[in-house]
Coordinates of N, CA, C and O in Angstrom, one line a residue:
M1 N 4.1 29.4 -27.3 CA 4.6 28.0 -27.0 C 4.8 27.8 -25.4 O 4.7 26.8 -25.3
E2 N 5.2 28.9 -24.6 CA 5.3 28.6 -23.1 C 4.0 28.2 -22.6 O 4.0 27.4 -21.8
D3 N 2.8 28.7 -23.1 CA 1.6 28.3 -22.6 C 1.2 26.8 -22.7 O 0.7 26.3 -22.2
T4 N 1.5 26.6 -23.8 CA 1.6 24.9 -24.2 C 2.2 24.1 -23.4 O 1.9 23.0 -23.1
E5 N 3.4 24.4 -23.2 CA 4.6 23.9 -22.4 C 3.9 23.7 -21.1 O 4.1 22.7 -20.4
Q6 N 3.6 24.9 -20.4 CA 3.0 25.0 -19.0 C 1.9 24.1 -18.9 O 1.6 23.3 -17.9
R7 N 0.9 24.0 -19.9 CA -0.4 23.2 -19.9 C 0.2 21.7 -20.1 O -0.5 20.9 -19.2
H8 N 1.1 21.4 -20.6 CA 1.3 20.0 -20.8 C 2.2 19.7 -19.2 O 1.9 18.6 -19.1
D9 N 2.9 20.6 -18.6 CA 3.4 20.2 -17.5 C 2.3 20.1 -16.3 O 2.4 19.1 -15.4
E10 N 1.4 20.9 -16.5 CA 0.2 20.8 -15.4 C -0.7 19.3 -15.8 O -0.9 18.9 -14.8
E11 N -0.7 19.0 -16.8 CA -1.3 17.6 -17.2 C -0.5 16.6 -16.6 O -1.0 15.6 -16.3
V12 N 0.7 16.7 -16.8 CA 1.8 15.6 -16.1 C 1.7 15.5 -14.8 O 1.5 14.5 -14.2
V13 N 1.5 16.6 -14.2 CA 1.5 16.8 -12.5 C 0.2 16.0 -12.3 O 0.0 15.4 -11.5
L14 N -1.1 16.4 -12.8 CA -2.2 15.9 -12.6 C -2.2 14.6 -12.8 O -2.9 13.8 -12.0
G15 N -1.5 13.8 -13.7 CA -1.7 12.5 -14.0 C -0.6 11.8 -12.8 O -1.1 10.6 -12.7
L16 N 0.4 12.5 -12.5 CA 1.2 11.6 -11.5 C 0.4 11.8 -10.2 O 0.4 10.7 -9.4
I17 N -0.6 12.6 -9.9 CA -1.3 12.8 -8.7 C -2.4 11.9 -8.7 O -2.7 11.1 -7.7
A18 N -2.9 11.4 -9.9 CA -3.8 10.6 -10.3 C -3.4 9.0 -10.0 O -4.0 8.0 -9.4
V19 N -2.1 8.8 -10.4 CA -1.4 7.7 -10.4 C -1.1 7.5 -8.7 O -1.3 6.2 -8.6
A20 N -0.6 8.4 -8.1 CA -0.4 8.4 -6.4 C -1.6 8.0 -5.8 O -1.6 6.9 -4.9
S21 N -2.7 8.5 -6.3 CA -3.9 8.3 -5.5 C -4.6 6.7 -5.7 O -5.0 6.1 -5.1
R22 N -4.4 6.4 -7.1 CA -4.6 4.9 -7.4 C -4.0 3.8 -6.9 O -4.5 2.8 -6.5
T23 N -2.5 4.0 -7.0 CA -1.7 3.2 -6.2 C -2.1 3.0 -4.9 O -2.0 1.9 -4.3
S24 N -2.5 4.3 -4.2 CA -2.8 3.8 -2.7 C -4.2 3.2 -2.6 O -4.3 2.4 -1.5
V25 N -4.8 3.4 -3.4 CA -6.2 2.4 -3.5 C -5.7 1.1 -3.5 O -6.2 0.2 -3.1
V26 N -4.8 0.9 -4.5 CA -4.3 -0.7 -4.6 C -3.9 -1.3 -3.2 O -4.0 -2.2 -2.7
A27 N -2.9 -0.2 -2.5 CA -2.4 -0.5 -1.1 C -3.4 -0.9 -0.2 O -3.5 -2.0 0.6
F28 N -4.5 -0.1 -0.3 CA -5.8 -0.3 0.5 C -6.4 -1.6 0.3 O -6.9 -2.4 1.5
L29 N -6.5 -2.1 -0.8 CA -7.4 -3.1 -1.1 C -6.4 -4.5 -0.8 O -7.1 -5.4 -0.3
A30 N -5.1 -4.3 -0.8 CA -4.1 -5.3 -0.5 C -4.3 -5.4 1.1 O -4.4 -6.7 1.6
G31 N -4.7 -4.4 1.7 CA -4.6 -4.3 3.2 C -5.9 -5.3 3.5 O -5.9 -6.0 4.5
V32 N -7.0 -4.9 3.0 CA -8.3 -5.6 3.1 C -8.0 -7.1 2.9 O -8.5 -7.8 3.6
W33 N -7.4 -7.6 1.7 CA -7.2 -8.9 1.5 C -6.4 -9.5 2.5 O -6.5 -10.7 3.0
S34 N -5.3 -8.9 2.9 CA -4.3 -9.2 4.2 C -5.3 -9.7 5.3 O -5.1 -10.8 5.9
I35 N -6.4 -9.0 5.7 CA -7.1 -9.4 6.8 C -8.1 -10.7 6.6 O -8.0 -11.5 7.2
I36 N -8.5 -10.5 5.1 CA -9.7 -11.5 5.0 C -8.9 -12.8 4.5 O -9.3 -14.0 4.9
A37 N -7.7 -13.0 3.9 CA -7.1 -14.0 3.2 C -7.0 -15.1 4.5 O -7.1 -16.3 4.3
P38 N -6.4 -14.7 5.7 CA -6.2 -15.9 6.6 C -7.4 -16.5 7.1 O -7.4 -17.5 7.3
L39 N -8.4 -15.8 7.1 CA -9.8 -16.4 7.5 C -10.5 -17.4 6.4 O -11.0 -18.2 6.5
V40 N -10.0 -16.8 5.0 CA -10.4 -17.9 3.9 C -9.4 -19.0 3.7 O -10.0 -19.9 3.3
L41 N -8.2 -18.6 3.7 CA -7.2 -19.7 3.2 C -7.0 -20.7 4.3 O -6.2 -21.6 4.0
D42 N -6.8 -20.4 5.5 CA -6.6 -21.0 6.5 C -7.6 -21.1 7.9 O -7.5 -20.3 8.7
R43 N -8.4 -22.0 8.1 CA -9.5 -22.0 8.9 C -8.9 -22.2 10.2 O -9.6 -21.9 11.1
A44 N -7.7 -22.6 10.3 CA -7.0 -22.9 11.7 C -6.8 -21.7 12.5 O -6.6 -21.5 13.6
V45 N -6.9 -20.5 11.6 CA -6.6 -19.2 12.2 C -7.8 -18.8 13.1 O -7.7 -18.3 14.3
I46 N -9.0 -19.3 12.7 CA -10.1 -19.2 13.6 C -10.2 -19.8 15.0 O -10.4 -19.3 15.9
T47 N -9.7 -21.2 14.7 CA -9.7 -22.3 15.9 C -8.7 -22.2 16.7 O -8.6 -22.3 17.7
D48 N -7.6 -22.4 16.0 CA -6.2 -22.6 16.7 C -5.1 -21.4 17.0 O -4.4 -21.3 17.7
N49 N -5.3 -20.5 16.0 CA -4.1 -19.5 15.7 C -4.7 -17.9 15.9 O -4.0 -17.3 15.1
L50 N -5.6 -17.7 16.7 CA -6.2 -16.2 16.5 C -5.3 -15.1 17.0 O -5.0 -14.1 16.6
V51 N -4.4 -15.8 18.0 CA -3.6 -14.8 18.6 C -2.5 -14.4 17.6 O -1.9 -13.0 17.5
G52 N -2.0 -15.2 16.6 CA -1.1 -15.2 15.5 C -1.8 -14.4 14.4 O -1.1 -13.5 13.7
F53 N -3.2 -14.0 14.5 CA -4.0 -13.2 13.4 C -3.8 -11.7 13.7 O -4.1 -10.8 12.9
W54 N -4.0 -11.1 15.0 CA -3.8 -9.8 15.5 C -2.7 -9.1 15.0 O -3.0 -8.0 14.5
P55 N -1.4 -9.6 15.0 CA -0.5 -8.8 14.2 C -0.7 -8.5 12.7 O -0.5 -7.5 12.0
V56 N -1.3 -9.5 12.1 CA -1.8 -9.2 10.6 C -3.1 -8.0 10.4 O -2.7 -7.2 9.8
V57 N -3.9 -8.3 11.5 CA -4.9 -7.1 11.3 C -4.1 -5.9 11.7 O -4.7 -4.7 11.3
A58 N -3.2 -5.8 12.7 CA -2.7 -4.4 13.0 C -1.8 -3.9 11.9 O -2.0 -2.4 11.7
I59 N -1.1 -4.7 11.5 CA -0.4 -4.2 10.1 C -1.4 -3.5 8.7 O -1.1 -2.8 8.4
A60 N -2.2 -4.6 8.5 CA -3.1 -4.3 7.5 C -4.0 -3.1 8.0 O -4.3 -2.1 6.9
G61 N -4.4 -2.9 9.0 CA -5.2 -1.6 9.5 C -4.3 -0.6 9.4 O -4.7 0.4 8.8
G62 N -3.2 -0.8 9.5 CA -2.1 0.6 9.3 C -2.1 0.9 8.0 O -2.1 2.0 7.5
V63 N -1.8 0.0 7.2 CA -1.8 -0.1 5.7 C -2.9 0.8 5.2 O -3.0 1.8 4.5
M64 N -4.0 0.2 5.6 CA -5.4 0.6 5.2 C -5.6 2.2 5.6 O -6.1 3.0 4.8
L65 N -5.2 2.4 6.9 CA -5.4 3.9 7.2 C -4.6 4.8 6.4 O -5.0 5.8 5.9
L66 N -3.1 4.5 6.3 CA -2.4 5.3 5.6 C -2.8 5.7 4.3 O -2.7 6.6 3.4
S67 N -3.3 4.5 3.7 CA -3.5 4.3 2.0 C -4.8 5.1 1.8 O -5.0 6.0 0.8
V68 N -5.7 5.3 3.0 CA -6.9 6.2 2.8 C -6.5 7.6 2.5 O -6.7 8.4 1.8
V69 N -5.7 7.9 3.6 CA -5.3 9.3 3.6 C -4.5 9.7 2.4 O -4.6 10.7 1.7
R70 N -3.7 8.8 2.0 CA -3.0 9.1 0.6 C -3.7 9.2 -0.4 O -3.7 9.9 -1.4
A71 N -5.0 8.5 -0.8 CA -5.5 8.4 -1.8 C -6.5 9.6 -1.8 O -7.0 10.0 -2.9
M72 N -6.9 10.1 -0.7 CA -8.0 11.4 -0.6 C -6.9 12.5 -1.0 O -7.6 13.6 -1.4
A73 N -5.8 12.7 -0.3 CA -5.0 13.8 -0.3 C -3.7 13.5 -1.1 O -2.6 13.2 -0.4
P74 N -3.7 13.1 -2.4 CA -2.4 12.5 -3.0 C -1.1 13.2 -3.0 O 0.0 12.6 -3.1
L75 N -1.3 14.6 -3.1 CA -0.4 15.5 -3.0 C 0.4 15.8 -1.7 O 1.4 16.5 -1.8
D76 N -0.4 15.5 -0.5 CA 0.2 15.7 0.7 C 0.7 14.5 1.4 O 0.3 13.5 1.0
T77 N 1.6 14.7 2.3 CA 2.3 13.6 3.0 C 2.8 12.2 2.2 O 2.3 11.4 2.6
P78 N 3.7 12.4 1.2 CA 4.2 11.1 0.6 C 4.8 10.4 1.5 O 4.9 9.3 1.2
W79 N 5.4 11.1 2.8 CA 6.0 9.9 3.7 C 5.2 9.0 4.2 O 5.7 8.0 4.6
L80 N 3.9 9.2 4.1 CA 2.8 8.1 4.7 C 3.0 6.9 3.8 O 2.9 5.8 4.3
S81 N 3.2 7.1 2.6 CA 3.4 5.8 1.5 C 4.6 5.2 1.9 O 4.7 4.2 1.9
V82 N 5.7 6.0 2.4 CA 7.0 5.3 2.8 C 6.8 4.3 4.0 O 7.1 3.2 3.8
V83 N 5.9 4.9 4.9 CA 5.6 4.2 6.1 C 4.7 2.9 5.8 O 5.0 1.7 6.1
A84 N 3.8 2.9 4.8 CA 3.1 1.9 4.3 C 3.8 1.0 3.7 O 3.6 -0.3 3.9
A85 N 4.9 1.5 2.9 CA 5.8 0.4 2.2 C 6.6 -0.4 3.5 O 6.9 -1.7 3.3
L86 N 7.0 0.2 4.7 CA 7.7 -0.2 5.5 C 6.8 -1.5 6.2 O 7.1 -2.5 6.5
L87 N 5.6 -1.0 6.0 CA 4.5 -1.9 7.0 C 4.2 -3.3 6.0 O 4.1 -4.4 6.4
G88 N 4.5 -3.1 4.7 CA 4.7 -4.2 3.8 C 5.7 -5.0 4.2 O 5.5 -6.2 3.9
I89 N 6.6 -4.5 4.3 CA 7.9 -5.4 4.4 C 7.7 -6.2 5.8 O 7.8 -7.5 5.9
W90 N 7.1 -5.4 6.9 CA 6.8 -6.0 8.1 C 5.6 -7.2 8.0 O 5.7 -8.1 8.6
S91 N 4.7 -6.9 7.0 CA 3.8 -8.2 6.6 C 4.6 -9.3 6.1 O 4.2 -10.2 6.4
I92 N 5.4 -9.0 5.3 CA 6.3 -10.3 4.6 C 6.8 -11.0 5.9 O 7.0 -12.1 6.0
V93 N 7.5 -10.1 6.6 CA 8.1 -10.8 7.6 C 7.3 -11.7 8.6 O 7.6 -12.6 9.2
E94 N 6.0 -11.0 9.3 CA 5.3 -11.7 10.0 C 4.8 -12.8 9.2 O 4.5 -14.2 9.7
T95 N 4.5 -12.9 8.0 CA 4.2 -14.1 7.2 C 5.1 -14.9 7.3 O 4.8 -16.3 7.6
L96 N 6.5 -14.7 7.1 CA 7.6 -15.8 7.1 C 7.7 -16.5 8.4 O 8.3 -17.4 8.6
K97 N 7.5 -15.7 9.5 CA 7.6 -16.2 10.7 C 6.7 -17.1 11.3 O 6.9 -18.2 11.9
R98 N 5.5 -17.0 10.7 CA 4.3 -17.9 10.8 C 4.1 -19.1 10.1 O 3.6 -20.0 10.4
Y99 N 4.4 -18.9 8.8 CA 4.2 -20.0 7.6 C 5.7 -20.2 7.0 O 6.4 -19.5 6.7
S100 N 5.5 -21.3 6.3 CA 6.7 -21.6 5.3 C 5.8 -21.7 4.1 O 4.5 -21.8 3.6
V101 N 6.8 -21.5 2.9 CA 6.2 -21.3 1.8 C 5.2 -23.1 1.3 O 4.5 -23.1 0.6
A102 N 5.8 -23.8 2.1 CA 5.2 -25.2 2.0 C 3.9 -25.2 2.6 O 2.9 -26.1 2.3
D103 N 3.5 -24.3 3.3 CA 2.2 -24.3 4.0 C 1.0 -23.8 2.7 O -0.1 -23.8 2.9
G104 N 1.4 -23.4 1.7 CA 0.7 -23.0 0.6 C 0.1 -21.7 0.3 O 0.6 -20.8 0.5
P105 N -1.1 -21.7 0.1 CA -1.7 -20.3 -0.3 C -1.7 -19.2 0.7 O -1.6 -18.1 0.2
I106 N -1.7 -19.7 2.2 CA -1.8 -18.2 3.0 C -0.3 -18.0 3.0 O -0.3 -16.9 2.8
A107 N 0.5 -18.8 2.9 CA 1.9 -18.3 3.0 C 2.6 -17.3 1.6 O 2.8 -16.4 1.5
I108 N 2.0 -18.1 0.2 CA 2.0 -17.2 -0.8 C 1.0 -15.8 -0.9 O 1.7 -15.0 -1.3
S109 N -0.1 -16.1 -0.5 CA -0.9 -14.8 -0.4 C -0.1 -13.8 0.5 O -0.1 -12.5 0.0
G110 N 0.5 -14.2 1.6 CA 1.0 -13.2 2.6 C 2.1 -12.3 1.9 O 2.4 -11.2 2.0
I111 N 3.1 -13.2 1.1 CA 4.0 -12.6 0.5 C 3.7 -11.7 -0.7 O 4.2 -10.6 -1.0
I112 N 2.7 -12.3 -1.5 CA 2.3 -11.3 -2.6 C 1.6 -10.1 -2.2 O 1.8 -9.2 -2.6
V113 N 0.9 -10.1 -0.9 CA 0.2 -9.2 -0.3 C 1.1 -8.1 -0.1 O 1.2 -6.8 -0.2
G114 N 2.0 -8.5 0.9 CA 3.2 -7.6 1.3 C 4.0 -6.7 0.1 O 4.0 -5.7 0.1
S115 N 4.1 -7.7 -1.0 CA 5.0 -7.2 -2.2 C 4.2 -6.3 -2.9 O 4.8 -5.1 -3.3
A116 N 2.7 -6.4 -2.9 CA 2.0 -5.4 -3.6 C 1.9 -4.2 -2.7 O 1.7 -3.0 -3.4
V117 N 1.9 -4.4 -1.4 CA 1.7 -3.1 -0.5 C 3.2 -2.2 -0.7 O 3.0 -1.2 -0.8
I118 N 4.3 -2.8 -0.9 CA 5.5 -2.3 -0.9 C 5.5 -1.6 -2.2 O 5.8 -0.6 -2.5
A119 N 5.4 -2.3 -3.3 CA 5.2 -1.7 -4.7 C 4.2 -0.8 -5.1 O 4.7 0.6 -5.2
A120 N 2.9 -0.7 -4.3 CA 1.9 0.3 -4.5 C 2.4 1.4 -3.7 O 2.4 2.7 -4.1
S121 N 2.9 1.4 -2.7 CA 3.0 2.5 -1.6 C 4.4 3.1 -2.4 O 4.3 4.5 -2.3
A122 N 5.4 2.3 -2.6 CA 6.9 3.1 -3.2 C 6.5 3.7 -4.5 O 6.9 5.2 -4.5
T123 N 5.6 3.4 -5.3 CA 5.3 4.1 -6.3 C 4.4 5.3 -6.2 O 4.6 6.4 -6.7
S124 N 3.2 5.2 -5.0 CA 2.6 6.5 -4.7 C 3.6 7.6 -4.2 O 3.6 8.6 -4.6
A125 N 4.6 6.9 -3.4 CA 5.6 8.0 -2.8 C 6.5 8.5 -3.9 O 6.5 9.8 -3.9
A126 N 6.8 7.8 -4.8 CA 7.8 8.3 -5.8 C 6.9 9.4 -6.5 O 7.7 10.3 -7.0
V127 N 5.9 9.1 -7.1 CA 5.2 9.9 -8.1 C 4.8 11.1 -7.4 O 4.7 12.1 -8.2
T128 N 4.6 11.0 -6.1 CA 4.2 12.2 -5.3 C 5.2 13.2 -5.3 O 5.2 14.3 -5.6
Y129 N 6.5 12.7 -5.0 CA 7.6 13.4 -4.8 C 7.9 14.0 -6.3 O 8.1 15.2 -6.0
R130 N 7.8 13.1 -7.1 CA 8.0 13.8 -8.7 C 7.2 14.9 -8.9 O 7.3 15.9 -9.5
A131 N 5.6 14.7 -8.5 CA 4.7 15.8 -8.9 C 4.9 16.9 -8.1 O 4.8 18.1 -8.8
R132 N 5.3 16.9 -6.9 CA 5.7 17.9 -6.0 C 6.7 18.9 -6.7 O 6.7 20.1 -6.9
Q133 N 7.9 18.2 -7.0 CA 9.0 18.8 -7.8 C 8.6 19.4 -9.0 O 9.1 20.7 -9.5
M134 N 7.7 18.9 -9.8 CA 7.4 19.6 -11.1 C 6.6 20.6 -10.8 O 6.6 21.7 -11.5
A135 N 5.8 20.6 -9.7 CA 4.8 21.7 -9.5 C 5.4 22.8 -8.9 O 5.1 24.0 -9.4
A136 N 6.7 22.7 -8.2 CA 7.4 23.7 -7.4 C 8.2 24.6 -8.5 O 8.3 25.6 -8.5
G137 N 8.9 23.6 -9.5 CA 9.7 24.3 -10.5 C 9.3 24.1 -12.0 O 9.8 24.7 -12.7

């Protein structure tokens, strides 16, 4: 009976690790879209507002870097996902500083991407902390 219970716990921990890795991949892809979206949805970024584009690139690059590390080593350093979630918040703030919702797709995209980064990163951190707790005890 104990062997079956232990195997079940191991399966749960492995499942949580897989969730942490996959949600980090989602955050990475949101970072990629965060860089591409202004170029696709707002052509003025290329001609008029390239200076305002660099904070977006920096935030997205940070999210992508942290998310790659978390996706490759999901049981290690869950605090990196917390940092990525904070970058998601910063992404939303930067979007709202530069655009209003009346600006349409670019503003909505920025808010959705930031929210996706927050949700995916927070989920990744939470399930990692849970997996580590289960593995330890």
